[in-house]
CSV table of C-alpha atoms in Angstrom, one decimal:
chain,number,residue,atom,x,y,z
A,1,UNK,CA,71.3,116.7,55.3
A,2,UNK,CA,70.2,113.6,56.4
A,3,UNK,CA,72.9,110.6,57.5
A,4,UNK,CA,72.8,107.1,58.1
A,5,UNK,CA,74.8,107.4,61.6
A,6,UNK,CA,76.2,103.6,63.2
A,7,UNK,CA,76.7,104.3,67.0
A,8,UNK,CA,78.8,101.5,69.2
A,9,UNK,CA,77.8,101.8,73.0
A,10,UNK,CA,74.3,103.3,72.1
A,11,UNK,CA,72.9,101.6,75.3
A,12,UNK,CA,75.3,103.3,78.1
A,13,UNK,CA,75.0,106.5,79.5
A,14,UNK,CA,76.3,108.4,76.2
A,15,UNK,CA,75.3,106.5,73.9
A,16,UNK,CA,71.6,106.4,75.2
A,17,UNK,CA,71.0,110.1,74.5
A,18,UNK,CA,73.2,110.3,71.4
A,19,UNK,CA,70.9,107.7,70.1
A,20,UNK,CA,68.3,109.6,70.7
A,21,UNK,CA,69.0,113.1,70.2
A,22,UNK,CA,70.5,112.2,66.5
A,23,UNK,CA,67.2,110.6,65.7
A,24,UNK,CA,64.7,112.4,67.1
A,25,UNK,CA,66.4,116.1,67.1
A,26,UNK,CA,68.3,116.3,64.1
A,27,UNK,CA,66.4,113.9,62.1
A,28,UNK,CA,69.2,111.4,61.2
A,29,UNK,CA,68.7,107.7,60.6
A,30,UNK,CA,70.6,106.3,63.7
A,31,UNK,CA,71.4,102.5,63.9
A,32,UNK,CA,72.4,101.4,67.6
A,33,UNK,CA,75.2,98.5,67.8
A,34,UNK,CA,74.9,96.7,71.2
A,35,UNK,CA,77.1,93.6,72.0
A,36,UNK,CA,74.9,90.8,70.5
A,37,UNK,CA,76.1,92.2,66.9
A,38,UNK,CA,79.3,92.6,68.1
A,39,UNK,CA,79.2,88.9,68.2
A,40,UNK,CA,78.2,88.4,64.3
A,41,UNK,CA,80.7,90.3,62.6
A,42,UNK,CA,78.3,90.0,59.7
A,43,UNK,CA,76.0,92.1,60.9
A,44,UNK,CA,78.1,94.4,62.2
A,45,UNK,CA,79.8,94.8,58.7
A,46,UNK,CA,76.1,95.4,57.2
A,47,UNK,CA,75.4,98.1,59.8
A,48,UNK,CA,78.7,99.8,59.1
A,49,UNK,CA,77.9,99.3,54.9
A,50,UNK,CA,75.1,101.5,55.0
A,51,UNK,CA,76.5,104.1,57.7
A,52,UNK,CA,77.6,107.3,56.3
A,53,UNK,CA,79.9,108.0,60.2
A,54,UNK,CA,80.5,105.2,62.7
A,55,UNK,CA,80.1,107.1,66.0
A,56,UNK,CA,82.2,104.6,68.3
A,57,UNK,CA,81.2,105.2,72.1
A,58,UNK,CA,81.7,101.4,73.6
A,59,UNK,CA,84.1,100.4,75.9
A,60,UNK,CA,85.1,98.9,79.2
A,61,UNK,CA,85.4,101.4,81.4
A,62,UNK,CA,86.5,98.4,85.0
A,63,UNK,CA,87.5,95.6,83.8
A,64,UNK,CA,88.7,93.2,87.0
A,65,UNK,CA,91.1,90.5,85.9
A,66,UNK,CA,91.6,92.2,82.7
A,67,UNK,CA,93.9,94.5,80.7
A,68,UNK,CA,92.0,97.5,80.4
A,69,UNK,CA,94.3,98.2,77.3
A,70,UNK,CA,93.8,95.7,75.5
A,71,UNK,CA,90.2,94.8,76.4
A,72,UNK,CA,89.3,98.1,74.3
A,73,UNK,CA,91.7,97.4,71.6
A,74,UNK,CA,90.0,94.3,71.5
A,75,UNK,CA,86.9,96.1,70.9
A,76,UNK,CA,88.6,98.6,68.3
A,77,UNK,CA,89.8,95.6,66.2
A,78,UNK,CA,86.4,94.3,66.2
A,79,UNK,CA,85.4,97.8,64.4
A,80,UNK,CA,87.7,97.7,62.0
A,81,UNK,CA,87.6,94.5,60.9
A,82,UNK,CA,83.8,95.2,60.1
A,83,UNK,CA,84.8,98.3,58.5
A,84,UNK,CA,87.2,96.2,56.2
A,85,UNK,CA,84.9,93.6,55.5
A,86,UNK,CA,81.9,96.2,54.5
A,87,UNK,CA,84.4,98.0,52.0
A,88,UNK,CA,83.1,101.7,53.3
A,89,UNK,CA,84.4,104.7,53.2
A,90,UNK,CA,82.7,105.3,56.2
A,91,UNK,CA,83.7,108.0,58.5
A,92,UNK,CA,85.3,107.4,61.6
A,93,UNK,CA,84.7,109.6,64.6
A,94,UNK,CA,85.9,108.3,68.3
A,95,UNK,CA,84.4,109.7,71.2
A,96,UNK,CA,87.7,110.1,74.0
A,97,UNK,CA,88.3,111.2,77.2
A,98,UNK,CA,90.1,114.3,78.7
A,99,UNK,CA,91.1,111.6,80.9
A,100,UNK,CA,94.0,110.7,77.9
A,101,UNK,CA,96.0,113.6,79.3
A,102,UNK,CA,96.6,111.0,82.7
A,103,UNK,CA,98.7,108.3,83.7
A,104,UNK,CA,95.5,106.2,84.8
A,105,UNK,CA,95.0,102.8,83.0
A,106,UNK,CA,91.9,104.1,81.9
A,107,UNK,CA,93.5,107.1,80.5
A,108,UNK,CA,96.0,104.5,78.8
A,109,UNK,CA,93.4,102.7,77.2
A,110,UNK,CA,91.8,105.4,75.9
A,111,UNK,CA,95.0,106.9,74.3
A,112,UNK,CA,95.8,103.8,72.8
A,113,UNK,CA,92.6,102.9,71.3
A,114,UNK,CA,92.4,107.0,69.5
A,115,UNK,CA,96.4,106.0,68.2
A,116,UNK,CA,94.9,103.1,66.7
A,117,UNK,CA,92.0,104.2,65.3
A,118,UNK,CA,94.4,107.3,63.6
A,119,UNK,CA,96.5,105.0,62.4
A,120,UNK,CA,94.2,102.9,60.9
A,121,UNK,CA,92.2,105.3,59.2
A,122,UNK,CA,95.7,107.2,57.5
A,123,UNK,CA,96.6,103.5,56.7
A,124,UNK,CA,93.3,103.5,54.7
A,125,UNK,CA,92.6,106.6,53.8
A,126,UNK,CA,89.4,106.8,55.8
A,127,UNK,CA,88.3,109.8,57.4
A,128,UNK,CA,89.0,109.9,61.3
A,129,UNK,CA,87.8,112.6,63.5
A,130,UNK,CA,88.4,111.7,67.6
A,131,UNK,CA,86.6,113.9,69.9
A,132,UNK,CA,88.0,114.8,73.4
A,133,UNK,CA,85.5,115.2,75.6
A,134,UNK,CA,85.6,116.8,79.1
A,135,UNK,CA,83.5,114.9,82.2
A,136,UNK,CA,80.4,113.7,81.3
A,137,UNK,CA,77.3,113.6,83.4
A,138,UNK,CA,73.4,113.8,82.8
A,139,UNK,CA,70.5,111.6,83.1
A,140,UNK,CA,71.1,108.2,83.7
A,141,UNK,CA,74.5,108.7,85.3
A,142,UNK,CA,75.5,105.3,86.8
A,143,UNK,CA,76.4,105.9,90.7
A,144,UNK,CA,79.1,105.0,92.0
A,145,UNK,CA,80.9,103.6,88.9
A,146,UNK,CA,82.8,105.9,86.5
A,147,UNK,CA,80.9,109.5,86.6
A,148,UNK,CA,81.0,111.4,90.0
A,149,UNK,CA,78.7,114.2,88.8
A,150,UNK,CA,75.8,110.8,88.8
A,151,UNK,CA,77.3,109.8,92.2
A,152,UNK,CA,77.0,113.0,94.0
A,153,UNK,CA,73.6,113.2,92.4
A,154,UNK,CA,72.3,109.9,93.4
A,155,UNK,CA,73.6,110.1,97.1
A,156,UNK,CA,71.7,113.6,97.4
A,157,UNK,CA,68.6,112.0,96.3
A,158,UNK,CA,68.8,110.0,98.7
A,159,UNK,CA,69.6,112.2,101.3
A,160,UNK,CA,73.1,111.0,101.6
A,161,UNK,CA,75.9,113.1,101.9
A,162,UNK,CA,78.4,112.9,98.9
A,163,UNK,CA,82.3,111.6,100.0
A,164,UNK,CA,84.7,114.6,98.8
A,165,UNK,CA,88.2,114.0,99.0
A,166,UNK,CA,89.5,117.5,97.6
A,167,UNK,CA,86.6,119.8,97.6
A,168,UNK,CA,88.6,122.3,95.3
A,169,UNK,CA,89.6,120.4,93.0
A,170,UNK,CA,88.1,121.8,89.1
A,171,UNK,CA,86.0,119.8,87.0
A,172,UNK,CA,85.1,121.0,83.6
A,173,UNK,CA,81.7,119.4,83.2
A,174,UNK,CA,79.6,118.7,79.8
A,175,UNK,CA,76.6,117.2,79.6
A,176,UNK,CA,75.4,113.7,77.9
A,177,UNK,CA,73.2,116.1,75.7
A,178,UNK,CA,76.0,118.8,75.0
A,179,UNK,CA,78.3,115.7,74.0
A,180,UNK,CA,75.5,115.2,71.9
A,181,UNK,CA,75.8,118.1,70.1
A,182,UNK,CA,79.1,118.0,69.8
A,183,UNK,CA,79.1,114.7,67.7
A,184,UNK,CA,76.5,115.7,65.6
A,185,UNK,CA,78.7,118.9,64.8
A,186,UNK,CA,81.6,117.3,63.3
A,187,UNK,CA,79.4,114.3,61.8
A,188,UNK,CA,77.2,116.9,59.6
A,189,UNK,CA,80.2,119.0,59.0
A,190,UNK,CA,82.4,116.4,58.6
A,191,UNK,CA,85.3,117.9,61.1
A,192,UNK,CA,88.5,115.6,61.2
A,193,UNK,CA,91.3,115.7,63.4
A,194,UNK,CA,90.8,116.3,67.3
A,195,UNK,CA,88.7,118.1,68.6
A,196,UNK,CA,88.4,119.2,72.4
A,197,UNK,CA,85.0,121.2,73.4
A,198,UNK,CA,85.5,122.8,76.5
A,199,UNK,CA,83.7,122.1,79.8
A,200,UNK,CA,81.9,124.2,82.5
A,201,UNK,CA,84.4,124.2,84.9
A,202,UNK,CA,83.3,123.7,88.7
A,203,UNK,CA,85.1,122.7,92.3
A,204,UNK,CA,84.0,119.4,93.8
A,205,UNK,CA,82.1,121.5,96.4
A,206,UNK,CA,80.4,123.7,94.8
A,207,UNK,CA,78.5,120.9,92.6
A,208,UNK,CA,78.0,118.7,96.1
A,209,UNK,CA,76.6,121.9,97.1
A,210,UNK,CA,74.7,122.9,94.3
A,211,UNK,CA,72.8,119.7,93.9
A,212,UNK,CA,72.0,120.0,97.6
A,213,UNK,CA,70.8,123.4,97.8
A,214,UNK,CA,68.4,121.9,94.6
A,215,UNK,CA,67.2,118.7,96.4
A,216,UNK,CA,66.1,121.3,99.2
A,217,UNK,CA,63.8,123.3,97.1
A,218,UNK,CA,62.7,121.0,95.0
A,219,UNK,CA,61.8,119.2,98.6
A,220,UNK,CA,59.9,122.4,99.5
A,221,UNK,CA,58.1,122.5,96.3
A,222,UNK,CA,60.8,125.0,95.0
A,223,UNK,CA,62.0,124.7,91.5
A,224,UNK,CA,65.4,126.7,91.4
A,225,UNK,CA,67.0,129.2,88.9
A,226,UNK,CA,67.3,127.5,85.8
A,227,UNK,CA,68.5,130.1,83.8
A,228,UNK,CA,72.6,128.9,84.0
A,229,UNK,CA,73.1,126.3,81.6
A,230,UNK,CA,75.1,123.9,84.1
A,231,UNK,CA,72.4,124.4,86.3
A,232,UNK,CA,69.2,122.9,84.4
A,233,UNK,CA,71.2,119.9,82.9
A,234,UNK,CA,72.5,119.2,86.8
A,235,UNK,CA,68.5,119.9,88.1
A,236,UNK,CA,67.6,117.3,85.1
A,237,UNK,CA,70.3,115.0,86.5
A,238,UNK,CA,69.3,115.3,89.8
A,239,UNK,CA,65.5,114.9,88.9
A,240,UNK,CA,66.1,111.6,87.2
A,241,UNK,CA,67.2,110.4,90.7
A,242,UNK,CA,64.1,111.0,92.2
A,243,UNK,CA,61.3,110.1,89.7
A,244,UNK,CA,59.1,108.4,90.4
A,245,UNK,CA,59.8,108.1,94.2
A,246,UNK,CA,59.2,111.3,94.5
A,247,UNK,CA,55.5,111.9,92.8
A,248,UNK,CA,52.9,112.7,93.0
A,249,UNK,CA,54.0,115.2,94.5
A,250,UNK,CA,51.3,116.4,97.2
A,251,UNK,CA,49.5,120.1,97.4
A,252,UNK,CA,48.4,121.5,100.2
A,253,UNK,CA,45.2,123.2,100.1
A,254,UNK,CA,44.7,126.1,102.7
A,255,UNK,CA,41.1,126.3,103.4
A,256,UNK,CA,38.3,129.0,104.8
A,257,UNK,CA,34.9,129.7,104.4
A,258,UNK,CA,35.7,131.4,101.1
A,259,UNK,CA,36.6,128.2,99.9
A,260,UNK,CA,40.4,126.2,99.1
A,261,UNK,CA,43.4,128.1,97.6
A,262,UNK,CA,46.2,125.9,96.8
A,263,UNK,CA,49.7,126.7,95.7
A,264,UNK,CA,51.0,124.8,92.6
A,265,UNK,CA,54.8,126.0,92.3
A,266,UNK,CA,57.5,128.0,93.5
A,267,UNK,CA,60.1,128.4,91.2
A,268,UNK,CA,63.3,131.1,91.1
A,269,UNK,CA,63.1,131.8,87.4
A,270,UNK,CA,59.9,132.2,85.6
A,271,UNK,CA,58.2,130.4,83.2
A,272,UNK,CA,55.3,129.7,81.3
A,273,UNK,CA,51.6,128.3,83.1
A,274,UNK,CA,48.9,126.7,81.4
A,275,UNK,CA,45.8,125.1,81.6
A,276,UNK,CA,43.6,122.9,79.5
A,277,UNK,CA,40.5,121.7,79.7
A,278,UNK,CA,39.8,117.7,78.2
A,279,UNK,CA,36.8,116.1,77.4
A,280,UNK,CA,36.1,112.2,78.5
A,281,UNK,CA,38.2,109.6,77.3
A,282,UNK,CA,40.6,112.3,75.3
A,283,UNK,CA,44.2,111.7,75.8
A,284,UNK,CA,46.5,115.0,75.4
A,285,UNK,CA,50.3,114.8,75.3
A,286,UNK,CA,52.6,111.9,73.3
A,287,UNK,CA,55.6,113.5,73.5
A,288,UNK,CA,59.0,114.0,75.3
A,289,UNK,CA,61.2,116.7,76.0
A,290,UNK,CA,65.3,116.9,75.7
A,291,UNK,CA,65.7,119.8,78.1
A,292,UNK,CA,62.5,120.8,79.5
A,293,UNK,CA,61.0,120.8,83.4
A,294,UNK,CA,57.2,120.3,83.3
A,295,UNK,CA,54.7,119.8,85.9
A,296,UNK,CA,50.8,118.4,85.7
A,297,UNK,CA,48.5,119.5,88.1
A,298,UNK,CA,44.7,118.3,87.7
A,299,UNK,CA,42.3,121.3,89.2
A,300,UNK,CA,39.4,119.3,88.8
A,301,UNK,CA,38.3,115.8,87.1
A,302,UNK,CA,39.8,112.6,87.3
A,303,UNK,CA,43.1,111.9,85.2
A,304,UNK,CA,45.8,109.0,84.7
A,305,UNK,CA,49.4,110.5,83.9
A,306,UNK,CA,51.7,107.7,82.2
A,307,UNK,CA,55.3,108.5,81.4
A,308,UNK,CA,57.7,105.7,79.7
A,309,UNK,CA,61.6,106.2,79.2
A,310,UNK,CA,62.8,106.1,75.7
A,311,UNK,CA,63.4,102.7,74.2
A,312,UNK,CA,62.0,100.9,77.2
A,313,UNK,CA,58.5,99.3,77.6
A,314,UNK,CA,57.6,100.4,81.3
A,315,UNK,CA,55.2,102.3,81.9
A,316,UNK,CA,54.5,104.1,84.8
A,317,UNK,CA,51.3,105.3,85.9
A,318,UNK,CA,49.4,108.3,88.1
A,319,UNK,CA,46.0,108.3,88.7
A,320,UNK,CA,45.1,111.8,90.3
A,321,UNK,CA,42.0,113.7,90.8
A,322,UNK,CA,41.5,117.0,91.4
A,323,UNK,CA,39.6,116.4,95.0
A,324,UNK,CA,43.1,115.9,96.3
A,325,UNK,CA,45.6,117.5,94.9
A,326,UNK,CA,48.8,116.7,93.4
A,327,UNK,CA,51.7,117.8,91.1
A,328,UNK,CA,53.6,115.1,88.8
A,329,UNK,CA,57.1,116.2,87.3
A,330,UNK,CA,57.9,114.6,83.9
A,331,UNK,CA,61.5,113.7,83.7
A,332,UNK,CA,64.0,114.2,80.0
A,333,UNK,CA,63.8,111.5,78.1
A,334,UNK,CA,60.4,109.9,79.1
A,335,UNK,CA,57.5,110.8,76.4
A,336,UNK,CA,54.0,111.1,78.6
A,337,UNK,CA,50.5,111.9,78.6
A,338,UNK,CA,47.7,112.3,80.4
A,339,UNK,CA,44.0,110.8,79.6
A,340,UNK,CA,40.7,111.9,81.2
A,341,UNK,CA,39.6,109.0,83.1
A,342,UNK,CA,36.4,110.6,84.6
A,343,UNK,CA,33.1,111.1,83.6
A,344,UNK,CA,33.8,115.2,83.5
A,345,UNK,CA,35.8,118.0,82.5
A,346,UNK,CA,39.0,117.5,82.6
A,347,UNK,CA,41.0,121.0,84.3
A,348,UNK,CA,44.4,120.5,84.1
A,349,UNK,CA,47.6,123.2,85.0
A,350,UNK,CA,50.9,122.8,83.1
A,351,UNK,CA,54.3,124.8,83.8
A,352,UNK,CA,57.0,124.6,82.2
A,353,UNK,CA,60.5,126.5,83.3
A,354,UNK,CA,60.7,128.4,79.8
A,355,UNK,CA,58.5,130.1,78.0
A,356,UNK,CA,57.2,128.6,74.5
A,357,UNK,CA,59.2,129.0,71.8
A,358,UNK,CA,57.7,127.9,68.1
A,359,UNK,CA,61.4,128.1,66.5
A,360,UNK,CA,62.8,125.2,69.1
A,361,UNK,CA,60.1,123.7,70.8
A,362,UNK,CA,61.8,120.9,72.8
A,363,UNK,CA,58.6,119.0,71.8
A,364,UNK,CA,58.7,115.4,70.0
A,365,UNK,CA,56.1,113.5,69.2
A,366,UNK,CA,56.2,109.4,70.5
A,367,UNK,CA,52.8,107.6,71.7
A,368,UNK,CA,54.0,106.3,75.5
């Protein structure tokens, strides 16, 4: 069934993909609340009015010179003053923090704005669901600000070697997109209460490591084993860290009187190749991918490869040709396409790290 779904926050890191995976996955009308209607609290009561669940993900996370308490309370009241002025029955569902379970200020926040919220919505009958969630990571990860998982990532990237202060310490790890998931679970099936989805749990090391021994194949050409869960959403993390530094990526051809051979991937885990051919001037692609790693790498022709992030305007642009080749990764999140710029054939090789499946494609149509 298809909801009208408010969501506060739908600019950071959560609310980005939740944004995004509500609308574009499950099919949902999804209206984003970022600060400048947090300053009309008209608007904000006409957003809430014609929500069916108000998905409330904003907050202050460092607040210098203020109360971190009440700087989110703050914020709370502001949500439930709009719900009282739009006269909704809207349903309330808080997006929390393992972190509750601490004696942090940030933990204290958090538990104080999930008592209020509960309170408010018994006090009016409203239905309140508060989801706990376990760490967080995923594309987009700020570094060095709240989310270490985005830290360690961004530090490998750049061939930096992540600060660890107890390298055994367990993290139970969920991704942006898993979160995701999770909210539009108990939105469509209305689940009330608290709810706590469980993490993948890992030691500091081990995910310093992991990402490290990942930057070094990917460095080599090498795309790892995939097949863990943990491991493709931290290899998409990871990814987003290097694009588009990193490409194109170039190919090596080994050469003899025979002619050039030239070795497109490595990868650990399988997969599904490709190729197409294009005509002149046709443009193949449009879309963007939640989950998958894919790679473009023009044989022969002329080409230009232009991948833009969701809800931004940039565009970034390849031009390759086949003469010398080179391989261009498209990164989660960013619809692309490629359009035969030459005055030939277009030969082009695609790989993906999974092999095509009709009954969930990972495949959504958006022009770049």
């Amino acid at each position: 069934m298809v909801k009208s779904i408010s969501i506060t926050g739908s600019t950071g890191q959560l609310g980005f993909v939740t944004r995004a995976r509500l609308k574009y996955h499950y099919g949902h009308s999804v209206f984003g609340i970022d600060r400048n209607q947090f300053a009309q609290p008209q608007a904000l009561a006409e957003v809430v009015k014609r929500s069916d669940a108000l998905v409330h993900l904003a907050g202050v996370i460092i607040a210098d010179g203020v109360d971190l308490k009440e700087a989110n309370l703050a914020i709370a009241r502001q949500v439930t003053a709009a719900i009282e002025q739009s006269e909704s029955d809207v349903h309330m569902v808080y997006a929390s923090s393992v972190r509750i379970h601490d004696d942090t200020e940030y933990g204290s926040a958090k538990r104080a704005v999930g008592d209020y919220f509960q309170k408010y919505c018994e006090d009016n009958n409203l239905p309140y669901s508060e989801i706990v969630f376990p760490n967080l990571y995923g594309e987009f990860s700020k570094p060095n600000y709240n989310n270490v998982t985005g830290t360690f990532a961004h530090r490998v990237a750049n061939d930096q070697k992540p600060e660890i202060h107890d390298v055994d310490k367990v993290l139970p790890l969920m991704s942006y997109l898993q979160a995701a998931d999770a909210i539009h679970d108990v939105v469509d099936n209305k689940s009330l209460g608290r709810i706590c989805p469980e993490g993948t749990p890992i030691t500091l090391g081990a995910l310093a490591q992991r990402l490290a021994d990942m930057k070094a194949l990917y460095s080599q050409g090498i795309v790892p084993d995939l097949r863990e869960t943990i491991d493709l959403y931290l290899f998409n993390t990871l990814r987003i860290n290097l694009f588009p530094q990193m490409f194109p990526y170039p190919l090596v051809p080994k050469t003899d009187n025979r002619g050039s051979f030239i070795e497109c991937l490595h990868e650990r885990n399988g997969g599904q190749v490709s190729f197409s051919s294009t005509k002149p001037g046709v443009t193949r692609g449009n879309h963007f991918h939640f989950t998958k790693v894919e790679r473009f790498t023009v044989l022969s022709g002329e080409a230009t490869i232009r991948v833009r992030k969701l809800y931004d305007e940039h565009v970034h642009e390849f031009h390759v040709t086949g003469d010398t080749p080179v391989a261009v990764d498209m990164p989660t999140f960013h619809t692309h396409n490629i359009e035969n710029t030459g005055d030939t054939e277009l030969l082009t090789l695609f790989w993906i790290n999974e092999s095509y499946d009709p009954e969930n494609p990972d495949t959504y149509p958006m022009d770049v």
